[in-house]
Amino acid sequence: VYNLRSRVIDISTEKRTSLLNLKDAEAFGIRTHDRVRVRAGERSVTTIVQTTKTIVHPGELGVFEDVARQLEIESGAMVAVELQPAPTSLRLIQKKLKGERLTGEEILNITGDVVNRNLSDVEIAAFLLAQQFHGMAIEETVSLTKAMVETGASIDFEKPVYDKHSIGGIPGNKVSLLIVPIIAAAGLLIPKTSSKAITSASGTADTMGVLAPVEFSAGELKKIVLKTHGAIVWGGSLNFAPADDILINVEYPLQIDPESQMLASILAKKLAVGTDYLVIDLPVGKESKVESFEEARGLSNRFIELGEKLGIAVKCGLTYGGQPVGYAVGPALEAREALQALEGKGPSSLVEKSTALAGLLFEIAGKVIRGKGQDFAKEILNNGRALKKMREIIEAQGGNPMIKPEDIPIGQHVAEIYAPADGYITRVSNRAITEIARAAGAPMEKGAGLIFYGKEGHKVTKGEKVLEIYAERESKLEEARTVALKINPITVEGMLLREIPEF
Amino acid sequence: VYNLRSRVIDISTEKRTSLLNLKDAEAFGIRTHDRVRVRAGERSVTTIVQTTKTIVHPGELGVFEDVARQLEIESGAMVAVELQPAPTSLRLIQKKLKGERLTGEEILNITGDVVNRNLSDVEIAAFLLAQQFHGMAIEETVSLTKAMVETGASIDFEKPVYDKHSIGGIPGNKVSLLIVPIIAAAGLLIPKTSSKAITSASGTADTMGVLAPVEFSAGELKKIVLKTHGAIVWGGSLNFAPADDILINVEYPLQIDPESQMLASILAKKLAVGTDYLVIDLPVGKESKVESFEEARGLSNRFIELGEKLGIAVKCGLTYGGQPVGYAVGPALEAREALQALEGKGPSSLVEKSTALAGLLFEIAGKVIRGKGQDFAKEILNNGRALKKMREIIEAQGGNPMIKPEDIPIGQHVAEIYAPADGYITRVSNRAITEIARAAGAPMEKGAGLIFYGKEGHKVTKGEKVLEIYAERESKLEEARTVALKINPITVEGMLLREIPEF
């Protein structure tokens, strides 16, 4: 035990770190990444050591604000520092690194230490890379899913719960704004949690956020859903499977996404709301997350198998992911298009995809016989019950239930992009569309985005408008226009695509 | 580009980090671990982003002290922040993660970014784990070794350079204090860089540190060696292969040590002083780093092959590593034993090992014919030339050349451990010995350590003294005594070890 004068450091790392002068560290035989227990009176907390040559002097311990708060100390208080053995979770990560299989208890131990910030980012990276290299047995993935649920909040509705999840990657995918009211209108519970855009132009939570607030606690979500049967809220404030955000931050720079972790993260959030029936939307196509049907089929089987072991009946819908869904991209433009579709004036790609997925849910729920689900969903959409239900949901979430598509403010600065030649649109690039919409300001500037006037297979004449870009600020519009002209989001070709031989 | 008010944070992480409020990060589409270029006037520096919810407010950028110094700004200065693409090195790490082979240029790119702190610990961990999982081809390891040299300081002696390296793990291994003067006395250059103890009771730099200063710059080392032909200095202040320290800090919590990285780190430090001939001491035995001869033979072959490609003639000496070398453990006690050996009064295990390894160096240097090296080394030791040379080296490094073994201060607090029964010492535990010496205060308290009065094979009678523990403080002595009584470092058994059958 070493007694040091504490020095509170005025930042919160949200990680349990303490800072030791390198000379002291050497004298005490303590190294970077070692754990020390820091004790002040009755209180103590275990922190991970970082060393410094400069600011924290010998005899001092740098205590980050979050640790100081836990210890209830201020700068200058004496603290006792004692080297701790590495936590069990670290030994278990080392075990997985060697390719050994982990038990459920062991996985829960690791997950708990991830959530409690008792593992450093380096150690978490090792856990993820061990999964990436050695894979995980299905039993391990089941344990990981359960552990992610157990270490976070959850809701028990005491009734069957339905849900839909898209693995993402396709711009304009506002289908949840149709599916949720369709399912809820049929009297089934669908507490849809969704994400904000990280790299896309609008996440479901961003799009719904145009119509109503989306940040709720678990208790508030439960109340809303028990009243309206449906909700579309942001998952970020619910504390469901909180390990996920921490893991994603570590995966991100390495661009890894171990399948076991991806499966567990998705299903944990569903399990946290007690989902019994789940439809997963797997968009397949160029520049989508899954590029081939074989890959999609393999992934579907794993989702289904894992669902079975977790008590969730899973059905996967392989959908066309080669170009955006509908004609609008960006939070406000997508919200407007979704409302139009609920009013019966939506583009067919959006309506077909939404009702097909809703139909699958009705079928696995046993509401209709197999093959009749989509018709049932279309009926609810066409007879206005879905729109009525959406208004109830908007109201329950604190939005204006009487909002009309034309009330939604969109960007006032508009640029038009024209077809460069006569011919057919042969390709709309998901990646390029997202890049342009983000350059225009989406998702932070709600009114930014774009609208197509033609998609794949449409015949266009040279000079015809194929795209409109919307922005809230002139400077952003210019940025987006520059990007659009450079990366060419829409390819137009004559019917004769290629001559063979080429000379 | 976003303009923010800087806020200098009063710690140096020795890593290029900046801290962004989570709300700003979301608004800018910037994530944890992203790179941003921070610009202040003409100056700019690329930093890795961490986010916070609390202390850095929206509109502010938290700038750590080292970054502030580089930008020459103080708190309140406006800085422009711009998202940067991930560095090439990170893409290359991702490539290695997929199991692809890296070119020399690519490995140099990664190593450069490690040294420049342009890669986070998580990213460095991924590089090490990729090596661990996929291994490295010999050409990659060659490139890694060269890259580690190129990204640090080096010395060109313009003459053949000799060196000896021990892979470590054995307590009491003070052989360098004999080998260096023996080699130098024969007129060969031996600029021995060594390490301080991290987990052991005394590193060579700690032991030599008792006799003379060991911290020098590369220029100073060169001057000393050109004068005396030999030196024993601490590697830490020389900036040879600086990537190594950074990598070791990341390996440590994960307890990984990829062989490619281990080989490269060792040979890079030798290459940095222009080593032409190298003898590697591989102690083999229980609780040593290499436990079997097969393992040692494989490792030797890799050292030799790698050495060939790097222009270093390598010879590996497999030595007995089952128990400590000599009778003394701990900085002062070991320095005293080494001086005694140079005076011709050393224990045979120390003299035999030192002269055998020095002999190998003489043989590969062509000083003597094969099989005559050890005799030649013993002659230099026995005729006092090694002692004379050691005094010159001590003087050149700024120590007292006339120091005698009995002048070296050792711990005043002594405890004795006795044989528990009549019999033979069948085992001395390396691990237990290290633990006791560290509990007594070694290596920070120079006088702490222990002395054996019997080693493996010695006959003892019950109650006979087998071990003395030395400490500078009574409290440390008590700690060490408690540890010694608990873990039993020396096993005594009757000649009849086991009866078969046992009943």
PDB file of N, CA and C in Angstrom, chain A residues 7 9-12 14-15 19 26-27 29 31-34 50 52-55 64-65 90 94 97 121-123 125-126 129 133-134 198 248-250 252-255 438 444, chain B residues 7 9-12 14-15 19 26-27 29 31-34 50 52-55 64-65 90 94 97 121-123 125-126 129 133-134 198 248-249 252-255 438 444:
ATOM      1  N   ARG A   7      -4.862  14.152  -6.785  1.00  0.00           N
ATOM      2  CA  ARG A   7      -4.997  15.364  -7.564  1.00  0.00           C
ATOM      3  C   ARG A   7      -6.105  15.098  -8.559  1.00  0.00           C
ATOM      4  N   ILE A   9      -8.327  15.332 -11.599  1.00  0.00           N
ATOM      5  CA  ILE A   9      -8.117  15.832 -12.953  1.00  0.00           C
ATOM      6  C   ILE A   9      -9.468  16.087 -13.568  1.00  0.00           C
ATOM      7  N   ASP A  10      -9.514  17.283 -14.116  1.00  0.00           N
ATOM      8  CA  ASP A  10     -10.748  17.937 -14.464  1.00  0.00           C
ATOM      9  C   ASP A  10     -11.387  17.386 -15.731  1.00  0.00           C
ATOM     10  N   ILE A  11     -11.282  16.100 -15.992  1.00  0.00           N
ATOM     11  CA  ILE A  11     -12.031  15.551 -17.108  1.00  0.00           C
ATOM     12  C   ILE A  11     -12.596  14.218 -16.695  1.00  0.00           C
ATOM     13  N   SER A  12     -13.652  13.855 -17.387  1.00  0.00           N
ATOM     14  CA  SER A  12     -14.239  12.554 -17.151  1.00  0.00           C
ATOM     15  C   SER A  12     -13.934  11.702 -18.358  1.00  0.00           C
ATOM     16  N   GLU A  14     -14.950   8.688 -18.449  1.00  0.00           N
ATOM     17  CA  GLU A  14     -15.959   7.631 -18.417  1.00  0.00           C
ATOM     18  C   GLU A  14     -15.304   6.252 -18.396  1.00  0.00           C
ATOM     19  N   LYS A  15     -14.031   6.273 -18.016  1.00  0.00           N
ATOM     20  CA  LYS A  15     -13.329   5.010 -17.832  1.00  0.00           C
ATOM     21  C   LYS A  15     -12.643   5.132 -16.486  1.00  0.00           C
ATOM     22  N   LEU A  19      -3.806   8.085 -12.704  1.00  0.00           N
ATOM     23  CA  LEU A  19      -2.590   8.497 -13.373  1.00  0.00           C
ATOM     24  C   LEU A  19      -1.469   8.571 -12.346  1.00  0.00           C
ATOM     25  N   GLU A  26       7.541   2.938 -11.272  1.00  0.00           N
ATOM     26  CA  GLU A  26       8.708   2.054 -11.256  1.00  0.00           C
ATOM     27  C   GLU A  26       9.049   1.638  -9.828  1.00  0.00           C
ATOM     28  N   ALA A  27       8.998   2.618  -8.927  1.00  0.00           N
ATOM     29  CA  ALA A  27       9.337   2.323  -7.535  1.00  0.00           C
ATOM     30  C   ALA A  27       8.374   1.304  -6.943  1.00  0.00           C
ATOM     31  N   GLY A  29       6.697  -0.888  -8.647  1.00  0.00           N
ATOM     32  CA  GLY A  29       6.539  -2.082  -9.478  1.00  0.00           C
ATOM     33  C   GLY A  29       5.162  -2.161 -10.123  1.00  0.00           C
ATOM     34  N   ARG A  31       2.687  -1.117 -13.397  1.00  0.00           N
ATOM     35  CA  ARG A  31       2.836  -0.818 -14.815  1.00  0.00           C
ATOM     36  C   ARG A  31       1.550  -0.273 -15.413  1.00  0.00           C
ATOM     37  N   THR A  32       1.710   0.422 -16.550  1.00  0.00           N
ATOM     38  CA  THR A  32       0.548   0.831 -17.331  1.00  0.00           C
ATOM     39  C   THR A  32      -0.364  -0.378 -17.530  1.00  0.00           C
ATOM     40  N   HIS A  33      -1.672  -0.160 -17.355  1.00  0.00           N
ATOM     41  CA  HIS A  33      -2.711  -1.179 -17.502  1.00  0.00           C
ATOM     42  C   HIS A  33      -2.883  -2.061 -16.261  1.00  0.00           C
ATOM     43  N   ASP A  34      -1.988  -1.918 -15.280  1.00  0.00           N
ATOM     44  CA  ASP A  34      -2.226  -2.621 -14.018  1.00  0.00           C
ATOM     45  C   ASP A  34      -3.450  -2.023 -13.337  1.00  0.00           C
ATOM     46  N   GLN A  50      -2.573   4.536 -15.767  1.00  0.00           N
ATOM     47  CA  GLN A  50      -1.793   5.103 -16.859  1.00  0.00           C
ATOM     48  C   GLN A  50      -0.653   5.859 -16.206  1.00  0.00           C
ATOM     49  N   THR A  52       2.571   8.832 -16.429  1.00  0.00           N
ATOM     50  CA  THR A  52       2.939  10.093 -17.056  1.00  0.00           C
ATOM     51  C   THR A  52       4.292  10.520 -16.516  1.00  0.00           C
ATOM     52  N   LYS A  53       5.065  11.192 -17.343  1.00  0.00           N
ATOM     53  CA  LYS A  53       6.355  11.685 -16.878  1.00  0.00           C
ATOM     54  C   LYS A  53       6.240  13.108 -16.348  1.00  0.00           C
ATOM     55  N   THR A  54       5.166  13.798 -16.728  1.00  0.00           N
ATOM     56  CA  THR A  54       5.176  15.239 -16.513  1.00  0.00           C
ATOM     57  C   THR A  54       4.225  15.723 -15.419  1.00  0.00           C
ATOM     58  N   ILE A  55       2.939  15.682 -15.673  1.00  0.00           N
ATOM     59  CA  ILE A  55       2.063  16.506 -14.848  1.00  0.00           C
ATOM     60  C   ILE A  55       1.803  15.977 -13.450  1.00  0.00           C
ATOM     61  N   PHE A  64      -9.178  10.869 -12.005  1.00  0.00           N
ATOM     62  CA  PHE A  64     -10.121  11.494 -12.925  1.00  0.00           C
ATOM     63  C   PHE A  64     -11.423  11.768 -12.189  1.00  0.00           C
ATOM     64  N   GLU A  65     -12.159  12.728 -12.764  1.00  0.00           N
ATOM     65  CA  GLU A  65     -13.311  13.256 -12.062  1.00  0.00           C
ATOM     66  C   GLU A  65     -14.326  12.205 -11.640  1.00  0.00           C
ATOM     67  N   LEU A  90     -10.138 -10.609 -17.278  1.00  0.00           N
ATOM     68  CA  LEU A  90      -8.962 -10.503 -18.142  1.00  0.00           C
ATOM     69  C   LEU A  90      -8.351 -11.888 -18.377  1.00  0.00           C
ATOM     70  N   GLN A  94      -7.909 -13.836 -21.957  1.00  0.00           N
ATOM     71  CA  GLN A  94      -6.673 -14.530 -22.359  1.00  0.00           C
ATOM     72  C   GLN A  94      -6.977 -15.979 -22.744  1.00  0.00           C
ATOM     73  N   LEU A  97      -8.508 -15.936 -26.095  1.00  0.00           N
ATOM     74  CA  LEU A  97      -7.441 -15.639 -27.062  1.00  0.00           C
ATOM     75  C   LEU A  97      -6.700 -16.909 -27.477  1.00  0.00           C
ATOM     76  N   ASP A 121      -9.920  -0.479 -23.068  1.00  0.00           N
ATOM     77  CA  ASP A 121     -10.239  -0.653 -24.484  1.00  0.00           C
ATOM     78  C   ASP A 121      -9.335  -1.704 -25.139  1.00  0.00           C
ATOM     79  N   VAL A 122      -8.079  -1.746 -24.729  1.00  0.00           N
ATOM     80  CA  VAL A 122      -7.157  -2.737 -25.291  1.00  0.00           C
ATOM     81  C   VAL A 122      -7.636  -4.150 -24.959  1.00  0.00           C
ATOM     82  N   GLU A 123      -8.090  -4.329 -23.733  1.00  0.00           N
ATOM     83  CA  GLU A 123      -8.545  -5.650 -23.300  1.00  0.00           C
ATOM     84  C   GLU A 123      -9.855  -6.029 -24.008  1.00  0.00           C
ATOM     85  N   ALA A 125     -10.693  -4.919 -26.957  1.00  0.00           N
ATOM     86  CA  ALA A 125     -10.299  -5.218 -28.343  1.00  0.00           C
ATOM     87  C   ALA A 125      -9.829  -6.666 -28.450  1.00  0.00           C
ATOM     88  N   ALA A 126      -9.090  -7.122 -27.450  1.00  0.00           N
ATOM     89  CA  ALA A 126      -8.600  -8.500 -27.464  1.00  0.00           C
ATOM     90  C   ALA A 126      -9.769  -9.486 -27.424  1.00  0.00           C
ATOM     91  N   LEU A 129     -11.315  -9.436 -30.906  1.00  0.00           N
ATOM     92  CA  LEU A 129     -10.447 -10.091 -31.894  1.00  0.00           C
ATOM     93  C   LEU A 129     -10.398 -11.598 -31.660  1.00  0.00           C
ATOM     94  N   PHE A 133     -11.222 -14.205 -34.532  1.00  0.00           N
ATOM     95  CA  PHE A 133     -10.296 -15.234 -35.000  1.00  0.00           C
ATOM     96  C   PHE A 133     -10.784 -16.641 -34.708  1.00  0.00           C
ATOM     97  N   HIS A 134     -11.303 -16.850 -33.511  1.00  0.00           N
ATOM     98  CA  HIS A 134     -11.658 -18.215 -33.130  1.00  0.00           C
ATOM     99  C   HIS A 134     -13.138 -18.513 -33.341  1.00  0.00           C
ATOM    100  N   ILE A 198     -25.152   6.836 -37.738  1.00  0.00           N
ATOM    101  CA  ILE A 198     -23.740   7.041 -37.425  1.00  0.00           C
ATOM    102  C   ILE A 198     -23.016   7.375 -38.717  1.00  0.00           C
ATOM    103  N   ILE A 248     -18.913  -1.383 -29.668  1.00  0.00           N
ATOM    104  CA  ILE A 248     -18.915  -0.764 -31.005  1.00  0.00           C
ATOM    105  C   ILE A 248     -17.813   0.281 -31.117  1.00  0.00           C
ATOM    106  N   ASN A 249     -17.611   1.054 -30.050  1.00  0.00           N
ATOM    107  CA  ASN A 249     -16.549   2.068 -30.077  1.00  0.00           C
ATOM    108  C   ASN A 249     -15.168   1.452 -30.291  1.00  0.00           C
ATOM    109  N   VAL A 250     -14.981   0.234 -29.807  1.00  0.00           N
ATOM    110  CA  VAL A 250     -13.683  -0.425 -29.972  1.00  0.00           C
ATOM    111  C   VAL A 250     -13.588  -1.093 -31.342  1.00  0.00           C
ATOM    112  N   TYR A 252     -14.959  -0.062 -34.043  1.00  0.00           N
ATOM    113  CA  TYR A 252     -15.009   0.914 -35.119  1.00  0.00           C
ATOM    114  C   TYR A 252     -13.651   1.200 -35.768  1.00  0.00           C
ATOM    115  N   PRO A 253     -12.605   1.554 -34.989  1.00  0.00           N
ATOM    116  CA  PRO A 253     -11.348   1.866 -35.680  1.00  0.00           C
ATOM    117  C   PRO A 253     -10.746   0.649 -36.387  1.00  0.00           C
ATOM    118  N   LEU A 254     -11.033  -0.538 -35.868  1.00  0.00           N
ATOM    119  CA  LEU A 254     -10.439  -1.741 -36.446  1.00  0.00           C
ATOM    120  C   LEU A 254     -11.256  -2.268 -37.615  1.00  0.00           C
ATOM    121  N   GLN A 255     -12.457  -1.684 -37.783  1.00  0.00           N
ATOM    122  CA  GLN A 255     -13.375  -2.150 -38.826  1.00  0.00           C
ATOM    123  C   GLN A 255     -13.575  -3.655 -38.745  1.00  0.00           C
ATOM    124  N   ARG A 438     -25.228  13.437 -46.707  1.00  0.00           N
ATOM    125  CA  ARG A 438     -24.471  13.878 -45.540  1.00  0.00           C
ATOM    126  C   ARG A 438     -23.752  15.185 -45.830  1.00  0.00           C
ATOM    127  N   MET A 444     -27.852  15.701 -39.158  1.00  0.00           N
ATOM    128  CA  MET A 444     -27.994  16.710 -38.110  1.00  0.00           C
ATOM    129  C   MET A 444     -28.932  17.827 -38.542  1.00  0.00           C
TER     130      MET A 444
ATOM    131  N   ARG B   7      -9.356  24.142 -24.957  1.00  0.00           N
ATOM    132  CA  ARG B   7      -9.253  24.121 -23.515  1.00  0.00           C
ATOM    133  C   ARG B   7      -8.130  23.161 -23.192  1.00  0.00           C
ATOM    134  N   ILE B   9      -5.883  20.762 -21.353  1.00  0.00           N
ATOM    135  CA  ILE B   9      -6.090  19.874 -20.219  1.00  0.00           C
ATOM    136  C   ILE B   9      -4.737  19.524 -19.646  1.00  0.00           C
ATOM    137  N   ASP B  10      -4.708  19.706 -18.368  1.00  0.00           N
ATOM    138  CA  ASP B  10      -3.482  19.798 -17.613  1.00  0.00           C
ATOM    139  C   ASP B  10      -2.814  18.445 -17.388  1.00  0.00           C
ATOM    140  N   ILE B  11      -2.899  17.537 -18.342  1.00  0.00           N
ATOM    141  CA  ILE B  11      -2.121  16.316 -18.203  1.00  0.00           C
ATOM    142  C   ILE B  11      -1.518  15.965 -19.548  1.00  0.00           C
ATOM    143  N   SER B  12      -0.436  15.226 -19.481  1.00  0.00           N
ATOM    144  CA  SER B  12       0.174  14.742 -20.698  1.00  0.00           C
ATOM    145  C   SER B  12      -0.107  13.260 -20.781  1.00  0.00           C
ATOM    146  N   GLU B  14       1.021  11.597 -23.247  1.00  0.00           N
ATOM    147  CA  GLU B  14       2.052  11.083 -24.143  1.00  0.00           C
ATOM    148  C   GLU B  14       1.432  10.344 -25.328  1.00  0.00           C
ATOM    149  N   LYS B  15       0.158  10.642 -25.562  1.00  0.00           N
ATOM    150  CA  LYS B  15      -0.513  10.109 -26.740  1.00  0.00           C
ATOM    151  C   LYS B  15      -1.239  11.287 -27.350  1.00  0.00           C
ATOM    152  N   LEU B  19     -10.203  15.880 -26.988  1.00  0.00           N
ATOM    153  CA  LEU B  19     -11.427  15.499 -26.297  1.00  0.00           C
ATOM    154  C   LEU B  19     -12.560  16.388 -26.783  1.00  0.00           C
ATOM    155  N   GLU B  26     -21.426  14.104 -32.257  1.00  0.00           N
ATOM    156  CA  GLU B  26     -22.578  13.620 -33.026  1.00  0.00           C
ATOM    157  C   GLU B  26     -22.929  14.606 -34.136  1.00  0.00           C
ATOM    158  N   ALA B  27     -22.903  15.892 -33.789  1.00  0.00           N
ATOM    159  CA  ALA B  27     -23.252  16.914 -34.779  1.00  0.00           C
ATOM    160  C   ALA B  27     -22.264  16.901 -35.945  1.00  0.00           C
ATOM    161  N   GLY B  29     -20.510  14.342 -36.883  1.00  0.00           N
ATOM    162  CA  GLY B  29     -20.317  13.008 -37.450  1.00  0.00           C
ATOM    163  C   GLY B  29     -18.937  12.444 -37.147  1.00  0.00           C
ATOM    164  N   ARG B  31     -16.460  10.269 -34.500  1.00  0.00           N
ATOM    165  CA  ARG B  31     -16.593   9.223 -33.493  1.00  0.00           C
ATOM    166  C   ARG B  31     -15.319   9.033 -32.700  1.00  0.00           C
ATOM    167  N   THR B  32     -15.470   8.441 -31.514  1.00  0.00           N
ATOM    168  CA  THR B  32     -14.318   8.014 -30.736  1.00  0.00           C
ATOM    169  C   THR B  32     -13.371   7.224 -31.633  1.00  0.00           C
ATOM    170  N   HIS B  33     -12.088   7.505 -31.527  1.00  0.00           N
ATOM    171  CA  HIS B  33     -11.013   6.858 -32.288  1.00  0.00           C
ATOM    172  C   HIS B  33     -10.831   7.446 -33.688  1.00  0.00           C
ATOM    173  N   ASP B  34     -11.732   8.339 -34.121  1.00  0.00           N
ATOM    174  CA  ASP B  34     -11.497   9.051 -35.380  1.00  0.00           C
ATOM    175  C   ASP B  34     -10.298   9.969 -35.214  1.00  0.00           C
ATOM    176  N   GLN B  50     -11.301  11.380 -28.384  1.00  0.00           N
ATOM    177  CA  GLN B  50     -12.079  10.733 -27.343  1.00  0.00           C
ATOM    178  C   GLN B  50     -13.249  11.654 -27.050  1.00  0.00           C
ATOM    179  N   THR B  52     -16.548  12.975 -24.465  1.00  0.00           N
ATOM    180  CA  THR B  52     -16.944  13.106 -23.074  1.00  0.00           C
ATOM    181  C   THR B  52     -18.312  13.758 -23.016  1.00  0.00           C
ATOM    182  N   LYS B  53     -19.077  13.389 -22.004  1.00  0.00           N
ATOM    183  CA  LYS B  53     -20.390  14.018 -21.852  1.00  0.00           C
ATOM    184  C   LYS B  53     -20.323  15.206 -20.921  1.00  0.00           C
ATOM    185  N   THR B  54     -19.247  15.290 -20.124  1.00  0.00           N
ATOM    186  CA  THR B  54     -19.305  16.230 -19.015  1.00  0.00           C
ATOM    187  C   THR B  54     -18.395  17.438 -19.165  1.00  0.00           C
ATOM    188  N   ILE B  55     -17.102  17.242 -19.045  1.00  0.00           N
ATOM    189  CA  ILE B  55     -16.272  18.400 -18.777  1.00  0.00           C
ATOM    190  C   ILE B  55     -16.003  19.306 -19.969  1.00  0.00           C
ATOM    191  N   PHE B  64      -4.910  18.077 -24.910  1.00  0.00           N
ATOM    192  CA  PHE B  64      -3.983  17.648 -23.879  1.00  0.00           C
ATOM    193  C   PHE B  64      -2.689  18.442 -24.005  1.00  0.00           C
ATOM    194  N   GLU B  65      -1.972  18.489 -22.896  1.00  0.00           N
ATOM    195  CA  GLU B  65      -0.838  19.391 -22.807  1.00  0.00           C
ATOM    196  C   GLU B  65       0.193  19.206 -23.911  1.00  0.00           C
ATOM    197  N   LEU B  90      -3.389   2.216 -40.338  1.00  0.00           N
ATOM    198  CA  LEU B  90      -4.538   1.507 -39.791  1.00  0.00           C
ATOM    199  C   LEU B  90      -5.125   0.561 -40.846  1.00  0.00           C
ATOM    200  N   GLN B  94      -5.450  -3.530 -40.593  1.00  0.00           N
ATOM    201  CA  GLN B  94      -6.664  -4.266 -40.970  1.00  0.00           C
ATOM    202  C   GLN B  94      -6.324  -5.358 -41.992  1.00  0.00           C
ATOM    203  N   LEU B  97      -4.753  -8.142 -40.144  1.00  0.00           N
ATOM    204  CA  LEU B  97      -5.815  -8.833 -39.390  1.00  0.00           C
ATOM    205  C   LEU B  97      -6.511  -9.871 -40.253  1.00  0.00           C
ATOM    206  N   ASP B 121      -3.706   2.678 -28.656  1.00  0.00           N
ATOM    207  CA  ASP B 121      -3.366   1.392 -28.052  1.00  0.00           C
ATOM    208  C   ASP B 121      -4.228   0.255 -28.604  1.00  0.00           C
ATOM    209  N   VAL B 122      -5.492   0.559 -28.866  1.00  0.00           N
ATOM    210  CA  VAL B 122      -6.386  -0.467 -29.416  1.00  0.00           C
ATOM    211  C   VAL B 122      -5.885  -0.913 -30.782  1.00  0.00           C
ATOM    212  N   GLU B 123      -5.449   0.031 -31.581  1.00  0.00           N
ATOM    213  CA  GLU B 123      -4.970  -0.297 -32.922  1.00  0.00           C
ATOM    214  C   GLU B 123      -3.645  -1.068 -32.857  1.00  0.00           C
ATOM    215  N   ALA B 125      -2.781  -2.960 -30.345  1.00  0.00           N
ATOM    216  CA  ALA B 125      -3.150  -4.299 -29.867  1.00  0.00           C
ATOM    217  C   ALA B 125      -3.594  -5.167 -31.041  1.00  0.00           C
ATOM    218  N   ALA B 126      -4.331  -4.576 -31.970  1.00  0.00           N
ATOM    219  CA  ALA B 126      -4.792  -5.340 -33.132  1.00  0.00           C
ATOM    220  C   ALA B 126      -3.603  -5.799 -33.976  1.00  0.00           C
ATOM    221  N   LEU B 129      -2.000  -8.681 -32.070  1.00  0.00           N
ATOM    222  CA  LEU B 129      -2.830  -9.886 -32.102  1.00  0.00           C
ATOM    223  C   LEU B 129      -2.861 -10.489 -33.501  1.00  0.00           C
ATOM    224  N   PHE B 133      -1.928 -14.301 -34.167  1.00  0.00           N
ATOM    225  CA  PHE B 133      -2.830 -15.265 -34.800  1.00  0.00           C
ATOM    226  C   PHE B 133      -2.319 -15.759 -36.145  1.00  0.00           C
ATOM    227  N   HIS B 134      -1.810 -14.838 -36.945  1.00  0.00           N
ATOM    228  CA  HIS B 134      -1.423 -15.233 -38.305  1.00  0.00           C
ATOM    229  C   HIS B 134       0.067 -15.527 -38.425  1.00  0.00           C
ATOM    230  N   ILE B 198      11.603  -5.485 -14.655  1.00  0.00           N
ATOM    231  CA  ILE B 198      10.180  -5.155 -14.662  1.00  0.00           C
ATOM    232  C   ILE B 198       9.483  -6.103 -13.703  1.00  0.00           C
ATOM    233  N   ILE B 248       5.406  -3.179 -25.837  1.00  0.00           N
ATOM    234  CA  ILE B 248       5.415  -3.976 -24.604  1.00  0.00           C
ATOM    235  C   ILE B 248       4.295  -3.552 -23.661  1.00  0.00           C
ATOM    236  N   ASN B 249       4.052  -2.233 -23.580  1.00  0.00           N
ATOM    237  CA  ASN B 249       2.974  -1.750 -22.719  1.00  0.00           C
ATOM    238  C   ASN B 249       1.616  -2.292 -23.132  1.00  0.00           C
ATOM    239  N   TYR B 252       1.491  -6.269 -22.427  1.00  0.00           N
ATOM    240  CA  TYR B 252       1.526  -6.651 -21.021  1.00  0.00           C
ATOM    241  C   TYR B 252       0.171  -7.085 -20.442  1.00  0.00           C
ATOM    242  N   PRO B 253      -0.896  -6.252 -20.566  1.00  0.00           N
ATOM    243  CA  PRO B 253      -2.147  -6.707 -19.943  1.00  0.00           C
ATOM    244  C   PRO B 253      -2.716  -7.956 -20.613  1.00  0.00           C
ATOM    245  N   LEU B 254      -2.409  -8.148 -21.887  1.00  0.00           N
ATOM    246  CA  LEU B 254      -2.964  -9.294 -22.608  1.00  0.00           C
ATOM    247  C   LEU B 254      -2.114 -10.540 -22.424  1.00  0.00           C
ATOM    248  N   GLN B 255      -0.935 -10.358 -21.824  1.00  0.00           N
ATOM    249  CA  GLN B 255       0.011 -11.461 -21.656  1.00  0.00           C
ATOM    250  C   GLN B 255       0.256 -12.193 -22.961  1.00  0.00           C
ATOM    251  N   ARG B 438      11.719  -9.593  -4.333  1.00  0.00           N
ATOM    252  CA  ARG B 438      10.919  -8.394  -4.575  1.00  0.00           C
ATOM    253  C   ARG B 438      10.177  -7.970  -3.305  1.00  0.00           C
ATOM    254  N   MET B 444      14.099  -1.880  -6.368  1.00  0.00           N
ATOM    255  CA  MET B 444      14.183  -0.452  -6.071  1.00  0.00           C
ATOM    256  C   MET B 444      15.103  -0.193  -4.887  1.00  0.00           C
TER     257      MET B 444
END
